Tab-separated table of C-alpha atoms in Angstrom:
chain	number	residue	atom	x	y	z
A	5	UNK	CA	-126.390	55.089	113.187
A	6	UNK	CA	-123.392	55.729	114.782
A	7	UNK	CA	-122.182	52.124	115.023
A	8	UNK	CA	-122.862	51.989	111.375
A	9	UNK	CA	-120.731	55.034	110.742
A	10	UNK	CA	-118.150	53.761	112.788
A	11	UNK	CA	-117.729	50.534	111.022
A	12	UNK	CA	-117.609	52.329	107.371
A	13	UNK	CA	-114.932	54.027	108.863
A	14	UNK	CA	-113.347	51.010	110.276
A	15	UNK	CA	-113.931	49.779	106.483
A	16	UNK	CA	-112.603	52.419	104.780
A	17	UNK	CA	-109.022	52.037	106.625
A	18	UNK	CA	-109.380	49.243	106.803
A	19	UNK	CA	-109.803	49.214	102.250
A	20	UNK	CA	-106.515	52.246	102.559
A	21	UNK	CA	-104.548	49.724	104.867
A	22	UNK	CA	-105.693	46.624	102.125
A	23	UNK	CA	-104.531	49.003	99.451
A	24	UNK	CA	-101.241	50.547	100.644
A	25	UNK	CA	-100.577	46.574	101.819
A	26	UNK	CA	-101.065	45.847	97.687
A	27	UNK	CA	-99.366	48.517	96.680
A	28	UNK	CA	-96.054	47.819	98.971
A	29	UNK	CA	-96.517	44.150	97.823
A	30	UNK	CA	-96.757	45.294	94.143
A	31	UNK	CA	-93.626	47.744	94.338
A	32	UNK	CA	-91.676	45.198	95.816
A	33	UNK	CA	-92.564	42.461	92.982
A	34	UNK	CA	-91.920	45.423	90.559
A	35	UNK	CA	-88.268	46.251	92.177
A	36	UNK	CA	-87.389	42.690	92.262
A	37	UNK	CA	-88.895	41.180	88.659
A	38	UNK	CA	-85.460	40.898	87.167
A	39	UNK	CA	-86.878	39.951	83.969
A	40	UNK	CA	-86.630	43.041	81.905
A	41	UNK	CA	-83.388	43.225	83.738
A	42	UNK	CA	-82.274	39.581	82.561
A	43	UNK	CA	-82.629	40.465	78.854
A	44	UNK	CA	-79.122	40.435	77.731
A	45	UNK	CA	-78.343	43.413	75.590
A	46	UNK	CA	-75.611	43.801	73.199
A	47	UNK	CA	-73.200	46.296	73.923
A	48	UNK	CA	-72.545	48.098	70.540
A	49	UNK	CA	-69.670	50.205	71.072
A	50	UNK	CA	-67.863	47.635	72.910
A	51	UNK	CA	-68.531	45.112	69.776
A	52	UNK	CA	-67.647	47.792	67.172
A	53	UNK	CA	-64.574	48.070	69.264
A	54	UNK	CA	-63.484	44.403	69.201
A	55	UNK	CA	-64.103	43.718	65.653
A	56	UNK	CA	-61.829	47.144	64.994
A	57	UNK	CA	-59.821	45.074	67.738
A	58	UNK	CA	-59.239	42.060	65.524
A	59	UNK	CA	-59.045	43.762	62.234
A	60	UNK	CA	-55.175	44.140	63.978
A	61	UNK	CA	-54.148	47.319	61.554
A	62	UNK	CA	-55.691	46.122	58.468
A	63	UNK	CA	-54.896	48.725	55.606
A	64	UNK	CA	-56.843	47.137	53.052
A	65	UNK	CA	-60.288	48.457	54.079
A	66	UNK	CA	-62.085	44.745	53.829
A	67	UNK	CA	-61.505	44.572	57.879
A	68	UNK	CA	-63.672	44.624	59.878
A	69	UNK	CA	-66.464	43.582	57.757
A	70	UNK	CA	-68.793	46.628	56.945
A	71	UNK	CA	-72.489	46.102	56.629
A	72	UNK	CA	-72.422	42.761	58.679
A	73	UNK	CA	-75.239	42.893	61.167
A	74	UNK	CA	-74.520	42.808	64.924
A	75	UNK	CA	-75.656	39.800	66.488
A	76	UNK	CA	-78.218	38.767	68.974
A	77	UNK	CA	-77.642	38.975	72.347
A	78	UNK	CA	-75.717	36.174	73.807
A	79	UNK	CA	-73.227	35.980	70.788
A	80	UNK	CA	-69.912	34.220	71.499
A	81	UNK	CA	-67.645	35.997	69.039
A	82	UNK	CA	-65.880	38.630	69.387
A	83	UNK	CA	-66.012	38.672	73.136
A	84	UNK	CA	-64.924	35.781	73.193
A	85	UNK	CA	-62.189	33.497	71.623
A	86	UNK	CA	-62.996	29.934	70.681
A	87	UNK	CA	-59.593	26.936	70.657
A	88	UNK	CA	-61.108	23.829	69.449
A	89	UNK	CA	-59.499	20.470	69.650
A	90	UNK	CA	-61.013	18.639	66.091
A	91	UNK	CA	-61.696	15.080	65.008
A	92	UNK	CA	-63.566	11.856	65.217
A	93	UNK	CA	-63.708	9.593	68.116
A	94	UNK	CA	-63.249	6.344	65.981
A	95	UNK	CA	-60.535	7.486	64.494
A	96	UNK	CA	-56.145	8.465	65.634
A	97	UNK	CA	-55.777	9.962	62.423
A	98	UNK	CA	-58.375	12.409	61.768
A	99	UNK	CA	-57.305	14.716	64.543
A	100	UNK	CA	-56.325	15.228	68.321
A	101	UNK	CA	-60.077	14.840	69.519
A	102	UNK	CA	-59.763	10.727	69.068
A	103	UNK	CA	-56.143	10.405	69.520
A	104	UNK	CA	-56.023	10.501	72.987
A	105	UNK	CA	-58.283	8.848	75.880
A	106	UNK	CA	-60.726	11.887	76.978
A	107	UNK	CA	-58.645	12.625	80.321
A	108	UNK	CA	-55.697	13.309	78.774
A	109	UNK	CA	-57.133	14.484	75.765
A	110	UNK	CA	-59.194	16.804	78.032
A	111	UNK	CA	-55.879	18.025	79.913
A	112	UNK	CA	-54.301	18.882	77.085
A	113	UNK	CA	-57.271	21.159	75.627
A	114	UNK	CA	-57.391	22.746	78.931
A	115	UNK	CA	-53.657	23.821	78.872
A	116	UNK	CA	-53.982	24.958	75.411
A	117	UNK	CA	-56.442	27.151	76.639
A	118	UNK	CA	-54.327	28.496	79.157
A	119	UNK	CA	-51.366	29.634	76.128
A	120	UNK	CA	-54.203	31.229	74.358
A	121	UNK	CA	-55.190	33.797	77.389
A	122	UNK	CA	-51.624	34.201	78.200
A	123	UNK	CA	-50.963	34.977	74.464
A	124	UNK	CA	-54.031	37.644	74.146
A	125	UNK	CA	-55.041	38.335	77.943
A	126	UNK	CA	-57.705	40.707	76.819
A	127	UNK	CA	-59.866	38.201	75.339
A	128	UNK	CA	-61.450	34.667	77.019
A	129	UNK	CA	-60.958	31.940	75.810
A	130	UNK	CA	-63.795	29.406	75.440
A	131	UNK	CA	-62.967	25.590	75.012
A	132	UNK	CA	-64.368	23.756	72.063
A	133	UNK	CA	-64.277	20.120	71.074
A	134	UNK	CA	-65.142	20.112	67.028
A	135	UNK	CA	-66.586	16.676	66.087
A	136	UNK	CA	-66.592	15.347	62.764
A	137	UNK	CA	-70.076	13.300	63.069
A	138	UNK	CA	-70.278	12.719	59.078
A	139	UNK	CA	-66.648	11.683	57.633
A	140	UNK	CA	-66.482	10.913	54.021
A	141	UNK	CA	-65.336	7.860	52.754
A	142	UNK	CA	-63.903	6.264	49.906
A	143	UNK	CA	-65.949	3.378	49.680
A	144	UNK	CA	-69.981	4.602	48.601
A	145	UNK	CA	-71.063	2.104	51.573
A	146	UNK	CA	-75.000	1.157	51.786
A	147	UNK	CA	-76.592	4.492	50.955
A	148	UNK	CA	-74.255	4.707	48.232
A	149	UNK	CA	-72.847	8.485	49.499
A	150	UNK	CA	-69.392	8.133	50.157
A	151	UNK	CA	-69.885	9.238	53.755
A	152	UNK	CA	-70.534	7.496	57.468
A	153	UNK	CA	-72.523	8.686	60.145
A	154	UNK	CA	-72.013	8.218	63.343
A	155	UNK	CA	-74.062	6.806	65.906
A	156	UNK	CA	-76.005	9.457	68.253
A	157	UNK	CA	-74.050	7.360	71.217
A	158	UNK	CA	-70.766	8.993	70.379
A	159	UNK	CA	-72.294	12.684	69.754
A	160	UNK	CA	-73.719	11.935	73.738
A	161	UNK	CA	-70.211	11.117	74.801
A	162	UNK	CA	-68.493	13.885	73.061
A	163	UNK	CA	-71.354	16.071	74.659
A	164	UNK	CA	-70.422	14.205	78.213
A	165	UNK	CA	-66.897	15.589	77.521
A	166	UNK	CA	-67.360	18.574	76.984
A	167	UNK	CA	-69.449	19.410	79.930
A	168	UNK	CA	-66.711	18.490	82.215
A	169	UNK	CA	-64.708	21.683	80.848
A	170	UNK	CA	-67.288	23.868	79.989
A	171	UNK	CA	-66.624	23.384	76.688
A	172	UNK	CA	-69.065	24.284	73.292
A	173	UNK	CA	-69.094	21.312	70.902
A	174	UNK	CA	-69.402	21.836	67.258
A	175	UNK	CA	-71.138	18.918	64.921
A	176	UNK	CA	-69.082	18.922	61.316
A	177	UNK	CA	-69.803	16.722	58.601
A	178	UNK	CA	-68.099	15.946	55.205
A	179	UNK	CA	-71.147	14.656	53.178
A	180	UNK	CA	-69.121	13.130	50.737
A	181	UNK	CA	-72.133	12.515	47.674
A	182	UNK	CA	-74.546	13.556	49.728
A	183	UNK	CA	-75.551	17.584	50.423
A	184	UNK	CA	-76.053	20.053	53.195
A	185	UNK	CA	-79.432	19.857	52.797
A	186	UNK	CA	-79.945	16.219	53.357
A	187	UNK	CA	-77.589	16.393	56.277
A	188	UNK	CA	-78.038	19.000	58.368
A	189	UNK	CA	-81.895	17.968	59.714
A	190	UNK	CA	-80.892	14.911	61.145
A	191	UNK	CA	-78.739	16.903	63.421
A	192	UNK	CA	-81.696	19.120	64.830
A	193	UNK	CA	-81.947	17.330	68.486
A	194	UNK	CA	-78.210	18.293	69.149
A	195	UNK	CA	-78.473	21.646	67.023
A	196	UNK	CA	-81.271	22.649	69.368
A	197	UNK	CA	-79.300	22.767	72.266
A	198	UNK	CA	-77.423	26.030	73.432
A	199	UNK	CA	-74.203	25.107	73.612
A	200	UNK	CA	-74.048	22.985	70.024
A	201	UNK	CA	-72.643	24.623	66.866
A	202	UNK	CA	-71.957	23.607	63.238
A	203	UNK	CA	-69.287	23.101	60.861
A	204	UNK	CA	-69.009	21.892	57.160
A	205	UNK	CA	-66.277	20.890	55.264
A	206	UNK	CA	-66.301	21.958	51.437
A	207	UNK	CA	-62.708	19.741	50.844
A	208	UNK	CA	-65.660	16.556	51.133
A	209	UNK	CA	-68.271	17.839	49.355
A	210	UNK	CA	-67.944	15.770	45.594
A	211	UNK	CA	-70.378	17.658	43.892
A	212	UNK	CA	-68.750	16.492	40.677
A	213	UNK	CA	-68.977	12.601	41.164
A	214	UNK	CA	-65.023	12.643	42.449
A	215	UNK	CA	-64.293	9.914	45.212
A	216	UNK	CA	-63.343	11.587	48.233
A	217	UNK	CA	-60.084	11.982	48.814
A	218	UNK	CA	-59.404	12.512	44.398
A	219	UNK	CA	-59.914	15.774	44.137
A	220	UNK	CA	-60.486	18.833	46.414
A	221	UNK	CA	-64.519	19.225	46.457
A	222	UNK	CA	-66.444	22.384	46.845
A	223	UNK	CA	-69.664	24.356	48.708
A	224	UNK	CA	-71.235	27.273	46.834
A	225	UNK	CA	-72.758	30.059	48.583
A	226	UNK	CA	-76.416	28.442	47.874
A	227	UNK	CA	-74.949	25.300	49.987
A	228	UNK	CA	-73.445	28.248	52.869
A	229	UNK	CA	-76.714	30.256	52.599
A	230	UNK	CA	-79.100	27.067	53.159
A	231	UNK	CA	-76.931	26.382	56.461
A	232	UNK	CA	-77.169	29.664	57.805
A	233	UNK	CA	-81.023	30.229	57.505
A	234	UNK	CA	-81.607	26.796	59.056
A	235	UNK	CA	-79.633	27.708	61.731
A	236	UNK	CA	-81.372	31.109	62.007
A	237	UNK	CA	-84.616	29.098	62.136
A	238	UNK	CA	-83.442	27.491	65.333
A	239	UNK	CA	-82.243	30.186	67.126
A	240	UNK	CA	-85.737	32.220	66.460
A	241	UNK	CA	-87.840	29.141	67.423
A	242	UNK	CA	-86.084	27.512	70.250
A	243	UNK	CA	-84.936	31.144	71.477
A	244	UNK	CA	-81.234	30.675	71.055
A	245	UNK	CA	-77.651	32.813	71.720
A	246	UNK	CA	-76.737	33.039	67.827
A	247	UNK	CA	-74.880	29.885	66.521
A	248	UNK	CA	-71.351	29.832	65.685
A	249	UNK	CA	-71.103	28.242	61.846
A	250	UNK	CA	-67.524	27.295	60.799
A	251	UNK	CA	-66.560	26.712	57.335
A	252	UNK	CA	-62.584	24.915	56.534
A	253	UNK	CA	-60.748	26.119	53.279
A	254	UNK	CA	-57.581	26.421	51.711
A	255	UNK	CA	-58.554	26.816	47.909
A	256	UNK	CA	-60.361	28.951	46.389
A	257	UNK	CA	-62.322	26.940	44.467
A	258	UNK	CA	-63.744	25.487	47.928
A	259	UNK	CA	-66.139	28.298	48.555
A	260	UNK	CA	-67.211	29.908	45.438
A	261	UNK	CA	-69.721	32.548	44.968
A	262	UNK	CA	-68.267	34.264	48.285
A	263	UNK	CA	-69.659	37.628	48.125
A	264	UNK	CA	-73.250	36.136	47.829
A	265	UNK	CA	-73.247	34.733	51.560
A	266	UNK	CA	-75.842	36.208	53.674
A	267	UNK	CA	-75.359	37.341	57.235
A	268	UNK	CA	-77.803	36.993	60.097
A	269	UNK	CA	-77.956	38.214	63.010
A	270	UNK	CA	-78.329	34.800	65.211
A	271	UNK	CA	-75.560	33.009	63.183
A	272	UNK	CA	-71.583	34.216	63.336
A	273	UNK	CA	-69.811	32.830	60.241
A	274	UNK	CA	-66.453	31.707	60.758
A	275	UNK	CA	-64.292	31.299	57.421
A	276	UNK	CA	-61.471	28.566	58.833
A	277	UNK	CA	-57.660	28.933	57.327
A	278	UNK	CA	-57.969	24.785	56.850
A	279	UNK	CA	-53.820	24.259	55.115
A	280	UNK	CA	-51.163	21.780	56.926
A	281	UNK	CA	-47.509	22.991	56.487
A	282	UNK	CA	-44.849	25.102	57.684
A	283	UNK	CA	-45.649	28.704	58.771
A	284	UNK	CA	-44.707	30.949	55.628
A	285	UNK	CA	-46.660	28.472	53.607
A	286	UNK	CA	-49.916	28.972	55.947
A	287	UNK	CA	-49.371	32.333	56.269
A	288	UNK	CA	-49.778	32.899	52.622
A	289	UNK	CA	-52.812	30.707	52.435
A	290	UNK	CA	-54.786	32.471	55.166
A	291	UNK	CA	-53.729	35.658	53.236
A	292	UNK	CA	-55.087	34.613	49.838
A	293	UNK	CA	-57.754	32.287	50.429
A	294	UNK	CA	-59.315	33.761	53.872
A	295	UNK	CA	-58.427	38.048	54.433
A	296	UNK	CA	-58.886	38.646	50.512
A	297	UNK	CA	-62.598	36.992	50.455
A	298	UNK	CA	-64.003	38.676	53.554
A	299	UNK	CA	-67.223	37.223	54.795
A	300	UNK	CA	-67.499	37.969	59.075
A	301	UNK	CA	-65.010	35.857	61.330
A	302	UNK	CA	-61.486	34.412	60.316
A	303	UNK	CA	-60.442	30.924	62.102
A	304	UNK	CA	-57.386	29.262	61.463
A	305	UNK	CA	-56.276	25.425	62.371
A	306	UNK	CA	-53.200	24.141	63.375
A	307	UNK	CA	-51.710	20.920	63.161
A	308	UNK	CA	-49.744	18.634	65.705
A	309	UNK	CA	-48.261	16.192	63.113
A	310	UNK	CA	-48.461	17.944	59.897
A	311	UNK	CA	-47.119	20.929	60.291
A	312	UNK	CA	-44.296	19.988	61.505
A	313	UNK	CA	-43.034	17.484	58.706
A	314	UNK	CA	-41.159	20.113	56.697
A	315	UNK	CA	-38.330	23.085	57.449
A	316	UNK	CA	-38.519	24.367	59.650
A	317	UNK	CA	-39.857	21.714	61.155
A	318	UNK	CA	-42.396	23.882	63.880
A	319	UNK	CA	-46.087	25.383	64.052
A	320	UNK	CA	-47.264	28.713	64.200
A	321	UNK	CA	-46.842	29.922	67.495
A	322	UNK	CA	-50.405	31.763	69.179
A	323	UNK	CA	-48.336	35.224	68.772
A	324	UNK	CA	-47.426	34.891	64.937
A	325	UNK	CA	-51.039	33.856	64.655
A	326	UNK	CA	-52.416	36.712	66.742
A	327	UNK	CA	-49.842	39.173	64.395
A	328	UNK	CA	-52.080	38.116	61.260
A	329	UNK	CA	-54.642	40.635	59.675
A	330	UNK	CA	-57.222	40.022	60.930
A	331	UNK	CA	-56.228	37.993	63.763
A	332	UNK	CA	-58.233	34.875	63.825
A	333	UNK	CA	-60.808	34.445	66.401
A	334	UNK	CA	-61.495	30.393	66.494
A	335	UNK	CA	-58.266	28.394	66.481
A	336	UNK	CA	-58.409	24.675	65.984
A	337	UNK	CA	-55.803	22.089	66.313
A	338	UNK	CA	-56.147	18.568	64.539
């Protein structure tokens, strides 16, 4: 009997020992299960700040945007700025992107970058190449569209570029005859990926049977709102940092229907000042065609060549474009 006592005892400590053991185990699991931890959160006041940051002095009450939702965690913009180098790797014209061979063209993005973060040192600077995978054309080709697409090869090799720099890579297209909604879902397998954005380009978009290149075309808010909740749909499903969703104008019969675009939450809308020409005459088109139709996020492009063809014969420097209200937050060159 008193063996048998002595080995419940000998059991019982033996269950305490098992138990604390679990319980030291399970404490230290619990102390070092950084995945509540990992969430990223979005810091509020410090985004409320920033947009108040970029509205630069704004008088006229449209800046910041009220009502716009703050974005999911992970969101780019506004802690961050974005300087995209634009164009199409086929082509010298069509911007900076295909103009040079991708080391140099790389090395100058790179020091761009640089003039940026000495120009504004309180806010990054993220690199960006912006890739025009659907270019319109004037001739309807096969499909009878009026637009090109390029192979998924040269997406891969703009993607291959980009990594080498850190850089975000946004997919544009100018679809010509065709529509948004055709275009967009063959882009899913890149879209899908984290570090892949969007663009669209309403100057190619001949909804009224115009060759490209005739006449300026146009993108309603239907067109804009169709983008944005397909992107949204990615984000939620593939559990994505929001998507940055760039739109070029310099009319204002490019985006109609303005007030009617709908912000989410997983998508930051970028309205891009999209005029060539000397800086008074760009100033005045960001003014009337971007600040005074306020949707979220102001871009603005600048241009190597054009820009520089007339008095007084020099681009926008990253200050004077800074000095605007709101100051834009993407900046592309072509």
């Amino acid at each position: 009997m008193k063996r048998i006592k002595t080995g419940l005892a000998l059991l019982t400590v033996t269950a305490v020992c098992l138990i604390g053991s679990f319980n030291k185990v399970y404490a230290n699991n619990i102390s070092k299960d950084t995945t509540l931890k990992s969430i990223p959160v979005l810091d509020t006041l410090q985004y409320d700040s920033l947009m108040k940051r970029l509205a630069n002095g704004d008088k006229t009450g449209r800046w910041p945007v009220k009502k716009a939702p703050y974005p999911s965690p992970g969101a780019i913009l506004p802690f961050n700025r974005v300087v995209a180098y634009y164009g199409n790797m086929y082509s010298k014209n069509m911007g900076v992107l295909g103009q040079y061979a991708p080391k140099e063209m790389l090395a100058k993005l790179k020091a761009e970058v640089k003039v940026w973060e000495e120009a504004d040192t309180l806010t990054p600077v993220v690199p960006a190449l912006h890739y025009i995978c659907v270019t319109a054309q004037a001739d309807a080709g096969r499909n009878g569209l009026h637009n090109l697409r390029m192979p998924f090869s040269q997406i891969d090799k703009v993607l291959d570029m980009a990594k080498q720099i850190n850089a975000i890579v946004f997919l544009d297209i100018q679809v010509g005859f065709s529509t948004v909604q055709t275009e967009l879902p063959l882009l899913e397998k890149y879209l899908r990926m984290p570090n892949v954005h969007f663009g669209i380009d309403p100057e190619f978009s001949m909804k009224e049977g115009s060759v490209p290149g005739k006449r300026i075309g146009t993108f309603d808010a239907d067109d804009i709102n169709y983008v944005t909740g397909y992107l949204s749909s990615l984000a939620k499903k593939y559990n994505l940092p929001p998507k940055i969703f760039v739109v070029h104008r310099f009319t204002k019969r490019m985006v109609t229907n303005y007030q009617d675009i709908k912000l989410r939450s997983d998508v930051q809308f970028v309205m891009d000042m999209d005029g060539w020409g000397g800086p008074e005459l760009k100033k005045g088109t960001y003014k009337y065609f971007i600040t005074q139709e306020p949707v979220q996020f102001t871009g603005f492009k600048l241009f190597y060549k054009n820009d520089i063809k007339n008095v007084p014969h020099r681009m926008l420097t990253p200050k004077e474009v800074l000095s605007l209200k709101p100051a834009p937050i993407y900046i592309q060159y072509q």
